[in-house]
Amino acid sequence: MPTIAVVEDNADNRLLLQAILGDQYELVEYENGADALTGISGSRPDLVLLDISLPGMDGNEILKRIRQDSSLSALPVIALTAHAMAGDRERFLAAGFNDYVTKPIVDETLLTGAIERLLKQ
Amino acid sequence: MSGMHPVVDHNAIDRLRGFGGPKLVRGMIELFLSNAPIKAADAREALDCGDSAALRAALHGLKSSAGQLGAHSVYQACIAGEELASRGELTPCATHVERIEADLPRVSRELQAIQLEA
């Protein structure tokens, strides 16, 4: 079963993601960037779901450090974001994310489809 | 209470039930009922102290679960207030914090009722 690292400080979002994804994937949860980077470095997941708006080290900084690590640089990373404005997709892709999903999640297939596509690559 | 429109969008609750059944609905409501009053109080304190960063953090913390549970008025107030707080514009944030404080009790009561039925 593929492993997905979920980096999300909000408990109910983690609960929701577990409900949507837990039957198909093993989820490893982190509530902050420092723990996530340590954990991901120690045990590489198959994909990362990364909340953009984390307290302290935000998602963009975490992504930057993932991409700078030669052992992690090719890791698929999906941004979880509450911001969904024109141009956001291009900004996230330009920043190095592989895809993004907006919150609140209203269509789980957008999330599951993105994960499936990236894991096939 | 009679004749008042619901403050929780039951389509959102149905969606959550589709994602993870009654267990998910109960779990998310429980988390909201525990955390939302704390976040609302944090927002009020931050507003009164003039701390835009703390206000932004409190509203951000409340926003996601309010949105996922269909508490639209609270969700929209969080969005608007967080945006203003991120720009340091605290004075207009008061309206949104007041909206949250006004609506949260009824939202909580509706969610408690849903939780019992879930």
Tab-separated table of C-alpha atoms in Angstrom:
chain	number	residue	atom	x	y	z
A	1	MET	CA	0.000	0.000	0.000
A	2	PRO	CA	1.503	3.379	-0.975
A	3	THR	CA	2.412	5.754	1.830
A	4	ILE	CA	1.255	9.357	1.891
A	5	ALA	CA	2.704	11.924	4.265
A	6	VAL	CA	-0.003	14.342	5.400
A	7	VAL	CA	1.377	17.641	6.671
A	8	GLU	CA	-1.603	19.443	8.192
A	9	ASP	CA	-1.976	21.220	11.517
A	10	ASN	CA	-5.768	21.085	11.566
A	11	ALA	CA	-7.100	17.952	13.286
A	12	ASP	CA	-10.383	17.830	11.449
A	13	ASN	CA	-8.656	18.039	8.080
A	14	ARG	CA	-6.450	15.134	9.093
A	15	LEU	CA	-9.557	13.202	10.143
A	16	LEU	CA	-11.217	13.952	6.819
A	17	LEU	CA	-8.192	12.903	4.788
A	18	GLN	CA	-7.941	9.673	6.765
A	19	ALA	CA	-11.597	8.955	5.969
A	20	ILE	CA	-11.175	9.658	2.259
A	21	LEU	CA	-7.796	8.018	1.748
A	22	GLY	CA	-7.250	5.574	4.602
A	23	ASP	CA	-8.598	2.492	2.816
A	24	GLN	CA	-6.218	2.854	-0.131
A	25	TYR	CA	-3.146	4.445	1.403
A	26	GLU	CA	-1.116	4.359	4.556
A	27	LEU	CA	-1.158	7.885	5.953
A	28	VAL	CA	1.638	9.275	8.087
A	29	GLU	CA	0.580	12.517	9.734
A	30	TYR	CA	2.649	15.536	10.706
A	31	GLU	CA	1.355	18.699	12.332
A	32	ASN	CA	4.270	20.962	11.535
A	33	GLY	CA	7.040	21.448	9.045
A	34	ALA	CA	9.980	20.538	11.235
A	35	ASP	CA	8.520	17.158	12.177
A	36	ALA	CA	7.480	16.564	8.576
A	37	LEU	CA	10.949	17.194	7.175
A	38	THR	CA	12.537	14.959	9.781
A	39	GLY	CA	10.000	12.221	9.213
A	40	ILE	CA	10.017	12.386	5.424
A	41	SER	CA	13.803	12.332	5.349
A	42	GLY	CA	13.906	9.326	7.632
A	43	SER	CA	11.166	7.382	5.887
A	44	ARG	CA	10.426	8.512	2.379
A	45	PRO	CA	6.727	8.409	1.528
A	46	ASP	CA	5.374	7.881	-1.964
A	47	LEU	CA	3.609	11.252	-1.989
A	48	VAL	CA	3.131	14.293	0.241
A	49	LEU	CA	-0.073	16.210	0.923
A	50	LEU	CA	1.132	19.574	2.191
A	51	ASP	CA	-0.968	22.303	3.782
A	52	ILE	CA	0.220	25.676	2.558
A	53	SER	CA	-0.823	27.675	5.608
A	54	LEU	CA	1.029	25.942	8.400
A	55	PRO	CA	2.084	27.946	11.443
A	56	GLY	CA	5.800	28.611	11.632
A	57	MET	CA	7.428	27.039	8.578
A	58	ASP	CA	4.770	27.255	5.885
A	59	GLY	CA	4.110	24.846	3.054
A	60	ASN	CA	6.102	26.803	0.502
A	61	GLU	CA	9.210	26.703	2.686
A	62	ILE	CA	8.751	22.994	3.372
A	63	LEU	CA	8.444	22.311	-0.356
A	64	LYS	CA	11.573	24.325	-1.027
A	65	ARG	CA	13.534	22.197	1.407
A	66	ILE	CA	12.140	18.989	-0.068
A	67	ARG	CA	13.189	20.056	-3.556
A	68	GLN	CA	16.645	21.012	-2.298
A	69	ASP	CA	17.233	17.546	-0.848
A	70	SER	CA	18.585	15.300	-3.578
A	71	SER	CA	17.033	12.228	-1.954
A	72	LEU	CA	13.580	13.843	-1.885
A	73	SER	CA	13.600	16.262	-4.803
A	74	ALA	CA	11.493	14.083	-7.104
A	75	LEU	CA	8.869	13.375	-4.436
A	76	PRO	CA	5.343	14.180	-5.661
A	77	VAL	CA	3.864	16.951	-3.515
A	78	ILE	CA	0.247	18.130	-3.635
A	79	ALA	CA	-0.560	21.485	-2.036
A	80	LEU	CA	-3.611	21.690	0.205
A	81	THR	CA	-4.821	25.232	0.156
A	82	ALA	CA	-7.789	27.351	1.076
A	83	HIS	CA	-6.792	29.878	-1.554
A	84	ALA	CA	-8.366	29.314	-4.935
A	85	MET	CA	-7.938	32.417	-7.029
A	86	ALA	CA	-7.136	32.999	-10.653
A	87	GLY	CA	-3.533	32.189	-11.368
A	88	ASP	CA	-3.102	30.014	-8.298
A	89	ARG	CA	-2.581	26.825	-10.268
A	90	GLU	CA	0.237	28.375	-12.254
A	91	ARG	CA	1.793	29.808	-9.095
A	92	PHE	CA	1.736	26.487	-7.294
A	93	LEU	CA	3.193	24.625	-10.258
A	94	ALA	CA	5.847	27.307	-10.726
A	95	ALA	CA	6.744	26.961	-7.050
A	96	GLY	CA	7.383	23.261	-7.583
A	97	PHE	CA	4.188	21.588	-6.434
A	98	ASN	CA	2.937	18.795	-8.657
A	99	ASP	CA	-0.714	19.682	-8.120
A	100	TYR	CA	-3.029	21.358	-5.625
A	101	VAL	CA	-6.369	20.703	-3.981
A	102	THR	CA	-8.525	23.375	-2.416
A	103	LYS	CA	-10.189	23.231	0.965
A	104	PRO	CA	-12.912	22.664	1.972
A	105	ILE	CA	-12.936	19.433	0.027
A	106	VAL	CA	-16.234	19.110	-1.799
A	107	ASP	CA	-15.284	16.572	-4.450
A	108	GLU	CA	-12.976	13.875	-3.177
A	109	THR	CA	-12.277	12.631	-6.705
A	110	LEU	CA	-10.221	15.758	-7.365
A	111	LEU	CA	-7.945	14.677	-4.550
A	112	THR	CA	-7.947	10.946	-5.249
A	113	GLY	CA	-7.516	11.512	-8.975
A	114	ALA	CA	-4.519	13.779	-8.455
A	115	ILE	CA	-2.919	11.236	-6.145
A	116	GLU	CA	-3.515	8.375	-8.559
A	117	ARG	CA	-2.059	10.312	-11.482
A	118	LEU	CA	1.060	11.276	-9.586
A	119	LEU	CA	1.666	7.814	-8.177
A	120	LYS	CA	1.478	6.327	-11.662
A	121	GLN	CA	4.218	8.598	-12.966
B	1	MET	CA	-36.267	29.099	17.090
B	2	SER	CA	-39.212	28.205	14.882
B	3	GLY	CA	-39.090	29.698	11.438
B	4	MET	CA	-35.369	30.448	11.605
B	5	HIS	CA	-33.331	29.259	8.661
B	6	PRO	CA	-30.633	26.666	9.390
B	7	VAL	CA	-27.130	28.011	9.814
B	8	VAL	CA	-25.589	24.685	8.824
B	9	ASP	CA	-25.758	23.566	5.226
B	10	HIS	CA	-26.958	19.987	5.406
B	11	ASN	CA	-25.573	19.317	1.936
B	12	ALA	CA	-22.113	19.698	3.484
B	13	ILE	CA	-23.018	17.221	6.218
B	14	ASP	CA	-24.360	14.781	3.619
B	15	ARG	CA	-21.109	15.173	1.704
B	16	LEU	CA	-19.080	14.312	4.791
B	17	ARG	CA	-21.321	11.318	5.402
B	18	GLY	CA	-20.552	10.209	1.867
B	19	PHE	CA	-16.825	10.565	2.487
B	20	GLY	CA	-16.679	8.676	5.752
B	21	GLY	CA	-20.095	7.753	7.124
B	22	PRO	CA	-21.653	8.772	10.429
B	23	LYS	CA	-18.364	8.226	12.220
B	24	LEU	CA	-16.674	10.979	10.244
B	25	VAL	CA	-19.617	13.329	10.743
B	26	ARG	CA	-19.612	12.763	14.496
B	27	GLY	CA	-15.839	13.082	14.709
B	28	MET	CA	-15.651	16.331	12.796
B	29	ILE	CA	-18.529	17.843	14.708
B	30	GLU	CA	-16.912	16.848	17.993
B	31	LEU	CA	-13.682	18.545	16.966
B	32	PHE	CA	-15.554	21.672	15.903
B	33	LEU	CA	-17.546	21.862	19.116
B	34	SER	CA	-14.317	21.560	21.114
B	35	ASN	CA	-12.193	23.956	19.109
B	36	ALA	CA	-14.506	26.588	17.674
B	37	PRO	CA	-15.314	28.387	20.938
B	38	ILE	CA	-11.598	28.530	21.739
B	39	LYS	CA	-10.734	29.935	18.319
B	40	ALA	CA	-13.549	32.480	18.571
B	41	ALA	CA	-12.312	33.569	21.992
B	42	ASP	CA	-8.753	33.779	20.651
B	43	ALA	CA	-10.013	35.956	17.803
B	44	ARG	CA	-11.808	38.270	20.204
B	45	GLU	CA	-8.761	38.578	22.443
B	46	ALA	CA	-6.483	39.226	19.485
B	47	LEU	CA	-8.830	41.856	18.122
B	48	ASP	CA	-9.097	43.600	21.470
B	49	CYS	CA	-5.307	43.519	21.901
B	50	GLY	CA	-4.687	44.752	18.373
B	51	ASP	CA	-2.713	41.630	17.425
B	52	SER	CA	-3.346	41.071	13.733
B	53	ALA	CA	-1.113	38.011	13.487
B	54	ALA	CA	-2.923	36.252	16.321
B	55	LEU	CA	-6.290	37.245	14.884
B	56	ARG	CA	-5.332	35.875	11.496
B	57	ALA	CA	-4.186	32.613	13.072
B	58	ALA	CA	-7.392	32.220	15.086
B	59	LEU	CA	-9.639	32.856	12.099
B	60	HIS	CA	-7.540	30.559	9.931
B	61	GLY	CA	-7.883	27.819	12.520
B	62	LEU	CA	-11.663	28.141	12.556
B	63	LYS	CA	-12.181	28.636	8.839
B	64	SER	CA	-11.451	25.190	7.495
B	65	SER	CA	-13.701	23.203	9.807
B	66	ALA	CA	-16.501	25.752	9.515
B	67	GLY	CA	-16.332	25.436	5.750
B	68	GLN	CA	-16.180	21.663	5.731
B	69	LEU	CA	-19.208	21.434	8.056
B	70	GLY	CA	-21.292	23.888	6.050
B	71	ALA	CA	-21.335	26.667	8.638
B	72	HIS	CA	-21.251	29.178	5.821
B	73	SER	CA	-21.754	32.432	7.698
B	74	VAL	CA	-18.931	31.577	10.104
B	75	TYR	CA	-16.770	30.393	7.200
B	76	GLN	CA	-17.307	33.568	5.195
B	77	ALA	CA	-16.638	35.729	8.236
B	78	CYS	CA	-13.370	33.862	8.800
B	79	ILE	CA	-12.309	34.348	5.176
B	80	ALA	CA	-13.042	38.053	5.238
B	81	GLY	CA	-11.511	38.621	8.663
B	82	GLU	CA	-8.387	36.608	7.887
B	83	GLU	CA	-7.800	38.607	4.722
B	84	LEU	CA	-8.155	41.911	6.573
B	85	ALA	CA	-5.993	40.739	9.459
B	86	SER	CA	-3.286	39.600	7.042
B	87	ARG	CA	-3.123	43.221	5.819
B	88	GLY	CA	-3.117	44.581	9.357
B	89	GLU	CA	-6.551	46.142	8.918
B	90	LEU	CA	-7.967	45.362	12.343
B	91	THR	CA	-10.795	47.869	12.621
B	92	PRO	CA	-12.993	46.327	9.914
B	93	CYS	CA	-12.254	42.866	11.345
B	94	ALA	CA	-14.575	43.657	14.246
B	95	THR	CA	-17.641	43.110	12.085
B	96	HIS	CA	-16.517	39.631	11.154
B	97	VAL	CA	-15.531	38.636	14.670
B	98	GLU	CA	-18.938	39.850	15.854
B	99	ARG	CA	-20.619	37.777	13.147
B	100	ILE	CA	-18.762	34.687	14.327
B	101	GLU	CA	-19.679	35.363	17.942
B	102	ALA	CA	-23.319	35.892	16.998
B	103	ASP	CA	-23.667	32.787	14.836
B	104	LEU	CA	-21.448	30.289	16.597
B	105	PRO	CA	-23.898	29.350	19.372
B	106	ARG	CA	-26.649	28.484	16.908
B	107	VAL	CA	-24.217	26.673	14.623
B	108	SER	CA	-23.058	24.642	17.591
B	109	ARG	CA	-26.615	23.760	18.598
B	110	GLU	CA	-27.444	22.618	15.078
B	111	LEU	CA	-24.283	20.556	14.874
B	112	GLN	CA	-25.005	18.967	18.236
B	113	ALA	CA	-28.433	17.940	16.950
B	114	ILE	CA	-26.862	16.528	13.780
B	115	GLN	CA	-24.283	14.685	15.825
B	116	LEU	CA	-27.011	12.959	17.834
B	117	GLU	CA	-28.792	11.907	14.658
B	118	ALA	CA	-25.671	10.808	12.799
